[in-house]
Protein backbone atom coordinates (compact mmCIF):
# COMPACT_ATOMS: atom_id res chain seq x y z
CA UNK A 1 0.00 0.00 0.00
CA UNK A 2 1.34 3.43 -0.99
CA UNK A 3 2.51 5.63 1.87
CA UNK A 4 0.80 9.02 2.04
CA UNK A 5 1.34 12.27 3.91
CA UNK A 6 -1.38 11.10 6.33
CA UNK A 7 0.77 8.12 7.32
CA UNK A 8 3.72 10.41 7.93
CA UNK A 9 1.59 12.75 10.06
CA UNK A 10 0.20 9.84 12.08
CA UNK A 11 3.65 8.43 12.84
CA UNK A 12 5.01 11.87 13.77
CA UNK A 13 1.98 12.58 15.96
CA UNK A 14 1.05 15.80 14.16
CA UNK A 15 -1.73 17.09 11.94
CA UNK A 16 -1.54 16.44 8.19
CA UNK A 17 -1.28 20.19 7.57
CA UNK A 18 1.64 20.41 10.02
CA UNK A 19 3.43 17.50 8.32
CA UNK A 20 2.98 19.18 4.95
CA UNK A 21 4.31 22.49 6.28
CA UNK A 22 7.30 20.74 7.85
CA UNK A 23 8.23 18.86 4.67
CA UNK A 24 7.93 22.08 2.69
CA UNK A 25 10.20 23.89 5.18
CA UNK A 26 7.65 26.53 6.17
CA UNK A 27 8.66 28.81 9.03
CA UNK A 28 5.41 28.23 10.94
CA UNK A 29 6.74 24.84 12.13
CA UNK A 30 9.25 24.52 14.99
CA UNK A 31 12.62 22.84 14.39
CA UNK A 32 11.71 20.05 16.81
CA UNK A 33 8.50 19.26 14.93
CA UNK A 34 10.24 19.47 11.57
CA UNK A 35 12.88 16.96 12.67
CA UNK A 36 10.16 14.62 13.97
CA UNK A 37 8.31 14.74 10.64
CA UNK A 38 11.50 14.17 8.62
CA UNK A 39 12.35 11.11 10.70
CA UNK A 40 8.81 9.76 10.19
CA UNK A 41 9.00 10.33 6.42
CA UNK A 42 12.35 8.56 6.32
CA UNK A 43 11.08 5.55 8.30
CA UNK A 44 8.10 5.19 5.97
CA UNK A 45 10.22 5.77 2.85
CA UNK A 46 7.83 8.57 1.87
CA UNK A 47 8.37 10.73 -1.19
CA UNK A 48 6.10 11.86 -4.05
CA UNK A 49 5.14 9.09 -6.48
CA UNK A 50 5.94 11.19 -9.55
CA UNK A 51 9.53 11.46 -8.38
CA UNK A 52 9.59 7.76 -7.51
CA UNK A 53 8.60 6.83 -11.07
CA UNK A 54 11.28 9.07 -12.54
CA UNK A 55 13.92 7.61 -10.21
CA UNK A 56 12.98 4.08 -11.27
CA UNK A 57 13.32 4.89 -14.96
CA UNK A 58 16.54 6.89 -15.00
CA UNK A 59 20.12 6.02 -14.14
CA UNK A 60 22.95 8.35 -14.97
CA UNK A 61 25.88 6.25 -13.68
CA UNK A 62 27.26 9.51 -12.32
CA UNK A 63 28.17 10.50 -8.76
CA UNK A 64 28.55 14.16 -7.79
CA UNK A 65 30.58 15.80 -5.05
CA UNK A 66 28.93 19.09 -4.13
CA UNK A 67 31.56 21.09 -2.23
CA UNK A 68 30.54 24.22 -0.33
CA UNK A 69 34.09 25.50 0.10
CA UNK A 70 35.90 28.74 -0.62
CA UNK A 71 36.66 29.26 -4.30
CA UNK A 72 39.68 31.32 -3.22
CA UNK A 73 41.40 28.42 -1.48
CA UNK A 74 43.47 25.92 -3.51
CA UNK A 75 42.17 22.36 -3.73
CA UNK A 76 45.54 21.03 -2.59
CA UNK A 77 46.39 20.43 1.05
CA UNK A 78 43.24 19.20 2.76
CA UNK A 79 40.74 18.83 -0.08
CA UNK A 80 42.70 17.17 -2.90
CA UNK A 81 43.45 13.85 -1.13
CA UNK A 82 39.75 13.57 -0.18
CA UNK A 83 38.67 14.22 -3.76
CA UNK A 84 41.25 11.76 -5.12
CA UNK A 85 39.93 9.04 -2.82
CA UNK A 86 36.43 9.68 -4.16
CA UNK A 87 37.53 9.74 -7.82
CA UNK A 88 39.46 6.46 -7.56
CA UNK A 89 36.52 4.68 -5.91
CA UNK A 90 33.99 6.06 -8.39
CA UNK A 91 36.21 5.00 -11.32
CA UNK A 92 36.64 1.51 -9.86
CA UNK A 93 32.84 1.18 -9.93
CA UNK A 94 32.64 2.27 -13.60
CA UNK A 95 30.82 5.48 -12.71
CA UNK A 96 31.49 9.03 -13.87
CA UNK A 97 32.41 11.76 -11.39
CA UNK A 98 31.14 15.32 -11.26
CA UNK A 99 32.78 17.96 -9.04
CA UNK A 100 30.66 20.99 -8.20
CA UNK A 101 32.39 23.73 -6.15
CA UNK A 102 29.79 26.24 -5.01
CA UNK A 103 31.52 28.56 -2.54
CA UNK A 104 31.22 28.44 1.24
CA UNK A 105 29.26 31.62 2.01
CA UNK A 106 25.90 30.62 0.54
CA UNK A 107 22.73 30.90 2.60
CA UNK A 108 20.73 27.81 3.56
CA UNK A 109 17.97 28.27 0.99
CA UNK A 110 20.52 28.50 -1.84
CA UNK A 111 22.32 25.37 -0.65
CA UNK A 112 19.01 23.54 -0.44
CA UNK A 113 18.11 24.68 -3.96
CA UNK A 114 21.42 23.44 -5.38
CA UNK A 115 21.17 20.01 -3.77
CA UNK A 116 17.49 19.61 -4.62
CA UNK A 117 18.03 20.52 -8.27
CA UNK A 118 20.68 17.82 -8.68
CA UNK A 119 18.35 15.22 -7.17
CA UNK A 120 15.00 16.31 -8.59
CA UNK A 121 16.18 16.59 -12.19
CA UNK A 122 17.97 13.28 -11.82
CA UNK A 123 21.31 14.72 -12.89
CA UNK A 124 23.21 12.17 -10.78
CA UNK A 125 22.47 8.86 -9.03
CA UNK A 126 23.89 9.94 -5.68
CA UNK A 127 25.48 12.88 -3.89
CA UNK A 128 28.52 13.40 -1.70
CA UNK A 129 28.33 16.67 0.23
CA UNK A 130 31.40 18.44 1.61
CA UNK A 131 30.84 21.71 3.45
CA UNK A 132 33.33 24.02 5.17
CA UNK A 133 30.53 25.16 7.48
CA UNK A 134 28.08 22.83 9.29
CA UNK A 135 25.15 21.62 7.21
CA UNK A 136 21.64 22.20 8.54
CA UNK A 137 18.61 19.91 8.46
CA UNK A 138 16.66 22.28 6.20
CA UNK A 139 19.40 22.15 3.55
CA UNK A 140 18.89 18.41 2.98
CA UNK A 141 15.14 18.40 3.61
CA UNK A 142 14.22 17.63 -0.01
CA UNK A 143 16.86 14.90 -0.28
CA UNK A 144 15.36 13.29 2.81
CA UNK A 145 11.82 13.61 1.48
CA UNK A 146 12.82 12.06 -1.86
CA UNK A 147 14.89 9.38 -0.14
CA UNK A 148 17.74 10.43 -2.43
CA UNK A 149 21.09 8.71 -1.67
CA UNK A 150 23.64 11.10 -0.18
CA UNK A 151 26.63 11.00 2.17
CA UNK A 152 28.07 13.89 4.18
CA UNK A 153 31.88 14.02 3.96
CA UNK A 154 33.92 15.29 6.93
CA UNK A 155 30.96 16.14 9.12
CA UNK A 156 27.42 15.29 10.18
CA UNK A 157 24.14 17.17 10.59
CA UNK A 158 23.02 18.06 14.11
CA UNK A 159 19.51 16.93 14.94
CA UNK A 160 19.20 14.19 12.33
CA UNK A 161 20.94 10.88 11.67
CA UNK A 162 22.54 10.86 8.22
CA UNK A 163 25.06 8.74 6.35
CA UNK A 164 28.41 10.38 6.98
CA UNK A 165 32.16 9.82 7.15
CA UNK A 166 34.25 11.99 9.46
CA UNK A 167 37.45 12.08 11.49
CA UNK A 168 37.71 11.48 15.21
CA UNK A 169 38.81 15.07 15.77
CA UNK A 170 38.27 14.87 19.52
CA UNK A 171 40.67 11.93 19.98
CA UNK A 172 43.20 13.40 17.55
CA UNK A 173 43.46 16.69 19.44
CA UNK A 174 43.56 14.92 22.81
CA UNK A 175 46.42 12.69 21.62
CA UNK A 176 48.48 15.68 20.54
CA UNK A 177 47.99 17.57 23.80
CA UNK A 178 48.80 14.40 25.78
CA UNK A 179 52.02 14.12 23.76
CA UNK A 180 53.02 17.71 24.56
CA UNK A 181 52.24 17.16 28.24
CA UNK A 182 54.40 14.04 28.11
CA UNK A 183 57.28 16.23 26.92
CA UNK A 184 56.90 18.28 30.10
CA UNK A 185 54.81 21.17 28.73
CA UNK A 186 52.20 22.45 31.18
CA UNK A 187 51.43 25.79 29.55
CA UNK A 188 50.09 24.87 26.12
CA UNK A 189 48.56 27.49 23.86
CA UNK A 190 45.87 26.59 21.37
CA UNK A 191 44.90 28.39 18.16
CA UNK A 192 41.50 26.99 17.24
CA UNK A 193 39.42 26.83 14.09
CA UNK A 194 36.02 28.55 13.79
CA UNK A 195 33.94 28.21 16.95
CA UNK A 196 30.86 27.07 15.00
CA UNK A 197 32.53 24.38 12.88
CA UNK A 198 32.12 20.74 13.85
CA UNK A 199 35.72 19.59 13.46
CA UNK A 200 36.99 22.67 15.28
CA UNK A 201 34.57 22.20 18.18
CA UNK A 202 35.71 18.59 18.59
CA UNK A 203 39.38 19.61 18.59
CA UNK A 204 38.70 22.23 21.27
CA UNK A 205 36.98 19.56 23.37
CA UNK A 206 39.95 17.22 22.88
CA UNK A 207 42.38 19.94 24.03
CA UNK A 208 40.30 20.62 27.13
CA UNK A 209 39.88 16.93 27.99
CA UNK A 210 43.63 16.24 27.79
CA UNK A 211 44.31 19.13 30.17
CA UNK A 212 41.61 17.91 32.56
CA UNK A 213 42.94 14.34 32.58
CA UNK A 214 46.38 15.65 33.53
CA UNK A 215 45.11 18.02 36.25
CA UNK A 216 46.06 21.13 34.29
CA UNK A 217 43.65 24.05 34.65
CA UNK A 218 42.07 25.33 31.45
CA UNK A 219 43.25 28.91 30.87
CA UNK A 220 41.13 30.81 28.34
CA UNK A 221 43.94 33.35 27.92
CA UNK A 222 46.00 30.60 26.26
CA UNK A 223 43.32 30.01 23.62
CA UNK A 224 43.03 32.14 20.47
CA UNK A 225 40.03 31.68 18.18
CA UNK A 226 41.23 31.31 14.60
CA UNK A 227 39.50 30.35 11.37
CA UNK A 228 41.83 27.76 9.77
CA UNK A 229 43.32 30.44 7.48
CA UNK A 230 47.01 31.42 7.57
CA UNK A 231 46.29 34.97 8.71
CA UNK A 232 44.73 33.75 11.96
CA UNK A 233 47.78 31.55 12.52
CA UNK A 234 50.00 34.62 12.32
CA UNK A 235 47.70 36.68 14.53
CA UNK A 236 47.29 33.84 17.01
CA UNK A 237 51.00 33.34 17.60
CA UNK A 238 51.57 37.10 17.91
CA UNK A 239 48.89 37.22 20.61
CA UNK A 240 50.27 34.23 22.53
CA UNK A 241 53.85 35.50 22.41
CA UNK A 242 52.69 38.89 23.73
CA UNK A 243 51.34 37.35 26.96
CA UNK A 244 53.25 38.20 30.17
CA UNK A 245 53.99 34.48 30.51
CA UNK A 246 53.86 32.92 27.01
CA UNK A 247 53.20 29.20 26.50
CA UNK A 248 56.12 26.82 26.02
CA UNK A 249 54.18 24.95 23.32
CA UNK A 250 51.40 25.92 20.92
CA UNK A 251 48.97 23.53 19.25
CA UNK A 252 47.28 24.77 16.07
CA UNK A 253 43.97 23.31 14.89
CA UNK A 254 45.38 22.89 11.39
CA UNK A 255 48.75 22.83 9.64
CA UNK A 256 48.09 25.95 7.55
CA UNK A 257 47.92 28.12 10.66
CA UNK A 258 50.89 26.36 12.27
CA UNK A 259 53.12 26.85 9.22
CA UNK A 260 52.18 30.54 8.97
CA UNK A 261 52.94 30.97 12.68
CA UNK A 262 56.36 29.31 12.35
CA UNK A 263 57.42 32.04 9.93
CA UNK A 264 56.39 34.72 12.45
CA UNK A 265 58.34 32.96 15.22
CA UNK A 266 61.48 32.91 13.08
CA UNK A 267 61.04 36.59 12.19
CA UNK A 268 61.04 37.35 15.93
CA UNK A 269 64.42 35.65 16.28
CA UNK A 270 63.06 32.65 18.19
CA UNK A 271 64.05 29.07 17.48
CA UNK A 272 61.72 26.12 17.01
CA UNK A 273 61.69 23.92 19.06
CA UNK A 274 64.41 25.33 21.37
CA UNK A 275 62.37 28.38 22.39
CA UNK A 276 58.87 27.12 21.66
CA UNK A 277 57.35 23.84 20.46
CA UNK A 278 54.80 23.93 17.64
CA UNK A 279 52.25 21.28 16.61
CA UNK A 280 49.56 21.16 13.93
CA UNK A 281 46.68 19.05 12.66
CA UNK A 282 46.07 17.46 9.19
CA UNK A 283 49.55 16.42 7.97
CA UNK A 284 49.30 18.25 4.66
CA UNK A 285 52.25 17.85 2.28
CA UNK A 286 53.87 21.13 3.36
CA UNK A 287 54.07 19.92 6.98
CA UNK A 288 56.99 17.61 6.19
CA UNK A 289 58.74 20.18 3.98
CA UNK A 290 58.97 23.19 6.31
CA UNK A 291 62.06 23.72 8.50
CA UNK A 292 61.83 22.24 11.05
CA UNK A 293 59.35 19.59 9.87
CA UNK A 294 56.05 19.97 11.70
CA UNK A 295 54.79 17.55 14.35
CA UNK A 296 51.12 17.05 13.55
CA UNK A 297 48.02 14.86 13.66
CA UNK A 298 47.62 12.87 10.46
CA UNK A 299 44.15 12.59 9.02
CA UNK A 300 43.62 9.74 6.52
CA UNK A 301 42.18 12.18 3.99
CA UNK A 302 42.36 9.87 0.97
CA UNK A 303 40.65 7.13 2.97
CA UNK A 304 37.90 9.55 4.03
CA UNK A 305 37.04 10.19 0.38
CA UNK A 306 37.31 6.49 -0.39
CA UNK A 307 35.03 5.43 2.49
CA UNK A 308 32.48 8.13 1.66
CA UNK A 309 32.23 6.93 -1.95
CA UNK A 310 32.04 3.28 -0.84
CA UNK A 311 29.20 4.14 1.54
CA UNK A 312 27.33 5.93 -1.24
CA UNK A 313 27.65 2.91 -3.55
CA UNK A 314 26.40 0.74 -0.71
CA UNK A 315 23.30 2.95 -0.50
CA UNK A 316 22.79 2.71 -4.25
CA UNK A 317 23.03 -1.08 -4.25
CA UNK A 318 21.12 -2.02 -1.10
CA UNK A 319 17.79 -1.31 0.57
CA UNK A 320 19.32 -0.59 3.97
CA UNK A 321 17.69 2.49 5.47
CA UNK A 322 19.52 2.84 8.78
CA UNK A 323 22.03 5.72 8.46
CA UNK A 324 25.68 4.86 9.08
CA UNK A 325 28.28 7.09 10.71
CA UNK A 326 31.87 6.09 9.95
CA UNK A 327 34.44 7.60 12.32
CA UNK A 328 38.07 7.42 11.15
CA UNK A 329 41.08 7.28 13.47
CA UNK A 330 43.91 9.80 13.34
CA UNK A 331 47.57 9.27 14.24
CA UNK A 332 50.39 11.36 15.63
CA UNK A 333 53.24 12.18 13.28
CA UNK A 334 56.26 13.10 15.40
CA UNK A 335 58.75 15.38 13.67
CA UNK A 336 61.23 18.02 14.81
CA UNK A 337 59.08 21.02 15.78
CA UNK A 338 58.56 19.83 19.37
CA UNK A 339 61.01 18.95 22.12
CA UNK A 340 61.13 18.16 25.81
CA UNK A 341 60.49 21.17 28.02
CA UNK A 342 62.90 21.96 30.84
CA UNK A 343 62.07 24.94 33.03
XYZ file of C-alpha atoms in Angstrom:
343
model
C 0.000 0.000 0.000
C 1.344 3.426 -0.989
C 2.513 5.625 1.868
C 0.798 9.024 2.036
C 1.341 12.269 3.906
C -1.383 11.102 6.330
C 0.774 8.117 7.319
C 3.724 10.412 7.934
C 1.593 12.754 10.056
C 0.196 9.841 12.080
C 3.651 8.431 12.845
C 5.007 11.866 13.773
C 1.976 12.579 15.964
C 1.051 15.803 14.163
C -1.733 17.088 11.944
C -1.543 16.443 8.192
C -1.278 20.185 7.570
C 1.639 20.406 10.016
C 3.426 17.497 8.323
C 2.975 19.178 4.955
C 4.311 22.490 6.276
C 7.301 20.740 7.850
C 8.226 18.861 4.674
C 7.933 22.079 2.685
C 10.198 23.889 5.185
C 7.645 26.530 6.166
C 8.656 28.810 9.035
C 5.413 28.228 10.945
C 6.738 24.841 12.134
C 9.248 24.524 14.985
C 12.625 22.844 14.386
C 11.713 20.051 16.812
C 8.496 19.257 14.935
C 10.245 19.466 11.566
C 12.883 16.957 12.674
C 10.161 14.621 13.971
C 8.312 14.741 10.644
C 11.497 14.174 8.622
C 12.346 11.112 10.698
C 8.812 9.762 10.189
C 9.003 10.333 6.424
C 12.349 8.556 6.315
C 11.077 5.546 8.297
C 8.096 5.195 5.974
C 10.218 5.768 2.848
C 7.829 8.565 1.872
C 8.366 10.732 -1.191
C 6.101 11.865 -4.053
C 5.139 9.090 -6.483
C 5.943 11.189 -9.553
C 9.532 11.463 -8.384
C 9.587 7.763 -7.514
C 8.603 6.831 -11.074
C 11.279 9.072 -12.537
C 13.918 7.607 -10.214
C 12.976 4.077 -11.266
C 13.322 4.888 -14.962
C 16.540 6.892 -15.001
C 20.116 6.017 -14.140
C 22.951 8.350 -14.965
C 25.875 6.250 -13.677
C 27.263 9.511 -12.315
C 28.170 10.497 -8.759
C 28.549 14.156 -7.787
C 30.576 15.800 -5.048
C 28.934 19.088 -4.125
C 31.557 21.089 -2.226
C 30.544 24.215 -0.332
C 34.090 25.504 0.104
C 35.897 28.740 -0.622
C 36.662 29.263 -4.301
C 39.675 31.319 -3.219
C 41.399 28.417 -1.481
C 43.466 25.925 -3.515
C 42.166 22.360 -3.730
C 45.542 21.033 -2.586
C 46.387 20.434 1.049
C 43.238 19.201 2.760
C 40.744 18.826 -0.083
C 42.703 17.166 -2.902
C 43.446 13.846 -1.133
C 39.752 13.571 -0.179
C 38.666 14.219 -3.762
C 41.247 11.764 -5.122
C 39.931 9.040 -2.817
C 36.430 9.680 -4.158
C 37.531 9.745 -7.815
C 39.456 6.464 -7.563
C 36.523 4.676 -5.908
C 33.991 6.065 -8.389
C 36.207 5.000 -11.321
C 36.644 1.511 -9.858
C 32.845 1.182 -9.932
C 32.643 2.272 -13.604
C 30.816 5.478 -12.714
C 31.493 9.033 -13.872
C 32.406 11.760 -11.387
C 31.137 15.320 -11.262
C 32.782 17.961 -9.044
C 30.663 20.987 -8.199
C 32.385 23.733 -6.154
C 29.789 26.242 -5.014
C 31.518 28.560 -2.541
C 31.225 28.442 1.240
C 29.261 31.621 2.007
C 25.901 30.623 0.542
C 22.730 30.904 2.600
C 20.730 27.814 3.565
C 17.975 28.269 0.990
C 20.525 28.502 -1.837
C 22.325 25.374 -0.648
C 19.014 23.536 -0.442
C 18.112 24.679 -3.961
C 21.424 23.442 -5.382
C 21.173 20.008 -3.768
C 17.490 19.615 -4.622
C 18.026 20.518 -8.273
C 20.683 17.816 -8.678
C 18.355 15.219 -7.169
C 14.997 16.311 -8.589
C 16.180 16.591 -12.186
C 17.968 13.279 -11.824
C 21.315 14.715 -12.893
C 23.210 12.166 -10.782
C 22.473 8.864 -9.031
C 23.889 9.943 -5.682
C 25.479 12.881 -3.891
C 28.522 13.402 -1.700
C 28.329 16.674 0.230
C 31.397 18.440 1.611
C 30.837 21.712 3.450
C 33.328 24.018 5.165
C 30.527 25.163 7.484
C 28.084 22.826 9.291
C 25.155 21.621 7.207
C 21.638 22.199 8.536
C 18.606 19.914 8.455
C 16.659 22.285 6.199
C 19.404 22.150 3.547
C 18.893 18.410 2.984
C 15.143 18.397 3.609
C 14.220 17.633 -0.010
C 16.864 14.902 -0.279
C 15.358 13.291 2.811
C 11.821 13.608 1.482
C 12.824 12.055 -1.859
C 14.895 9.378 -0.137
C 17.740 10.428 -2.434
C 21.087 8.714 -1.670
C 23.642 11.103 -0.177
C 26.634 10.997 2.165
C 28.074 13.889 4.177
C 31.875 14.019 3.959
C 33.921 15.294 6.927
C 30.957 16.137 9.118
C 27.425 15.294 10.177
C 24.140 17.169 10.594
C 23.018 18.061 14.107
C 19.512 16.932 14.942
C 19.201 14.188 12.333
C 20.943 10.882 11.667
C 22.537 10.856 8.219
C 25.056 8.738 6.351
C 28.405 10.381 6.985
C 32.157 9.823 7.145
C 34.252 11.986 9.463
C 37.448 12.079 11.489
C 37.713 11.475 15.213
C 38.805 15.068 15.772
C 38.271 14.865 19.524
C 40.666 11.925 19.980
C 43.200 13.398 17.551
C 43.463 16.689 19.443
C 43.558 14.923 22.809
C 46.421 12.694 21.620
C 48.484 15.681 20.538
C 47.994 17.569 23.805
C 48.803 14.397 25.775
C 52.023 14.121 23.757
C 53.019 17.714 24.558
C 52.240 17.161 28.239
C 54.401 14.041 28.106
C 57.280 16.229 26.922
C 56.900 18.284 30.096
C 54.814 21.167 28.734
C 52.198 22.452 31.175
C 51.433 25.788 29.551
C 50.094 24.866 26.120
C 48.558 27.493 23.863
C 45.869 26.587 21.366
C 44.903 28.393 18.157
C 41.495 26.987 17.237
C 39.423 26.827 14.088
C 36.016 28.551 13.785
C 33.942 28.212 16.953
C 30.859 27.068 15.002
C 32.525 24.381 12.877
C 32.121 20.739 13.851
C 35.722 19.589 13.458
C 36.987 22.671 15.277
C 34.568 22.198 18.184
C 35.706 18.587 18.592
C 39.382 19.615 18.593
C 38.701 22.232 21.266
C 36.984 19.561 23.368
C 39.951 17.220 22.882
C 42.375 19.935 24.028
C 40.297 20.616 27.134
C 39.878 16.934 27.987
C 43.626 16.236 27.789
C 44.307 19.127 30.166
C 41.615 17.915 32.562
C 42.944 14.342 32.581
C 46.381 15.648 33.526
C 45.112 18.016 36.247
C 46.056 21.133 34.287
C 43.652 24.051 34.653
C 42.074 25.330 31.450
C 43.248 28.910 30.869
C 41.129 30.805 28.338
C 43.939 33.346 27.919
C 45.998 30.603 26.262
C 43.315 30.014 23.620
C 43.034 32.140 20.473
C 40.029 31.677 18.178
C 41.231 31.312 14.604
C 39.495 30.352 11.370
C 41.832 27.763 9.770
C 43.323 30.437 7.481
C 47.008 31.420 7.570
C 46.291 34.972 8.709
C 44.733 33.753 11.962
C 47.783 31.546 12.517
C 49.998 34.621 12.323
C 47.701 36.681 14.531
C 47.292 33.837 17.007
C 51.002 33.344 17.600
C 51.565 37.101 17.914
C 48.889 37.218 20.608
C 50.268 34.225 22.528
C 53.852 35.498 22.406
C 52.688 38.887 23.728
C 51.341 37.354 26.956
C 53.250 38.197 30.171
C 53.987 34.484 30.510
C 53.860 32.923 27.014
C 53.199 29.202 26.501
C 56.116 26.820 26.024
C 54.178 24.952 23.316
C 51.396 25.921 20.915
C 48.967 23.530 19.251
C 47.285 24.765 16.069
C 43.966 23.310 14.894
C 45.377 22.886 11.393
C 48.745 22.831 9.636
C 48.085 25.954 7.555
C 47.918 28.122 10.663
C 50.893 26.362 12.270
C 53.118 26.854 9.219
C 52.181 30.541 8.966
C 52.939 30.966 12.683
C 56.355 29.308 12.347
C 57.422 32.042 9.930
C 56.392 34.719 12.451
C 58.337 32.961 15.215
C 61.485 32.913 13.083
C 61.040 36.588 12.188
C 61.036 37.353 15.927
C 64.419 35.651 16.277
C 63.058 32.654 18.194
C 64.049 29.071 17.483
C 61.719 26.115 17.011
C 61.688 23.916 19.063
C 64.410 25.335 21.371
C 62.372 28.384 22.393
C 58.873 27.116 21.657
C 57.345 23.841 20.462
C 54.797 23.929 17.641
C 52.248 21.276 16.607
C 49.557 21.162 13.931
C 46.680 19.045 12.657
C 46.066 17.462 9.190
C 49.554 16.425 7.968
C 49.302 18.246 4.659
C 52.248 17.848 2.282
C 53.875 21.129 3.356
C 54.071 19.924 6.983
C 56.991 17.613 6.187
C 58.743 20.185 3.984
C 58.968 23.190 6.306
C 62.055 23.718 8.497
C 61.828 22.240 11.052
C 59.355 19.590 9.865
C 56.050 19.968 11.701
C 54.790 17.552 14.346
C 51.120 17.045 13.551
C 48.022 14.859 13.657
C 47.625 12.868 10.464
C 44.146 12.591 9.022
C 43.623 9.741 6.518
C 42.177 12.178 3.991
C 42.355 9.868 0.967
C 40.646 7.135 2.967
C 37.904 9.547 4.031
C 37.041 10.187 0.379
C 37.308 6.486 -0.391
C 35.033 5.434 2.494
C 32.475 8.132 1.656
C 32.232 6.930 -1.952
C 32.037 3.281 -0.837
C 29.202 4.138 1.543
C 27.329 5.926 -1.237
C 27.653 2.910 -3.546
C 26.398 0.735 -0.706
C 23.301 2.952 -0.499
C 22.788 2.708 -4.254
C 23.026 -1.080 -4.249
C 21.118 -2.020 -1.103
C 17.793 -1.312 0.575
C 19.323 -0.588 3.970
C 17.691 2.493 5.466
C 19.518 2.841 8.776
C 22.026 5.717 8.464
C 25.681 4.862 9.078
C 28.275 7.089 10.710
C 31.872 6.092 9.949
C 34.440 7.603 12.317
C 38.067 7.415 11.149
C 41.076 7.282 13.471
C 43.911 9.805 13.338
C 47.567 9.266 14.238
C 50.392 11.361 15.629
C 53.243 12.184 13.277
C 56.256 13.103 15.403
C 58.755 15.381 13.673
C 61.232 18.019 14.813
C 59.077 21.022 15.785
C 58.561 19.827 19.374
C 61.013 18.953 22.119
C 61.126 18.158 25.806
C 60.492 21.165 28.025
C 62.896 21.957 30.837
C 62.068 24.937 33.034
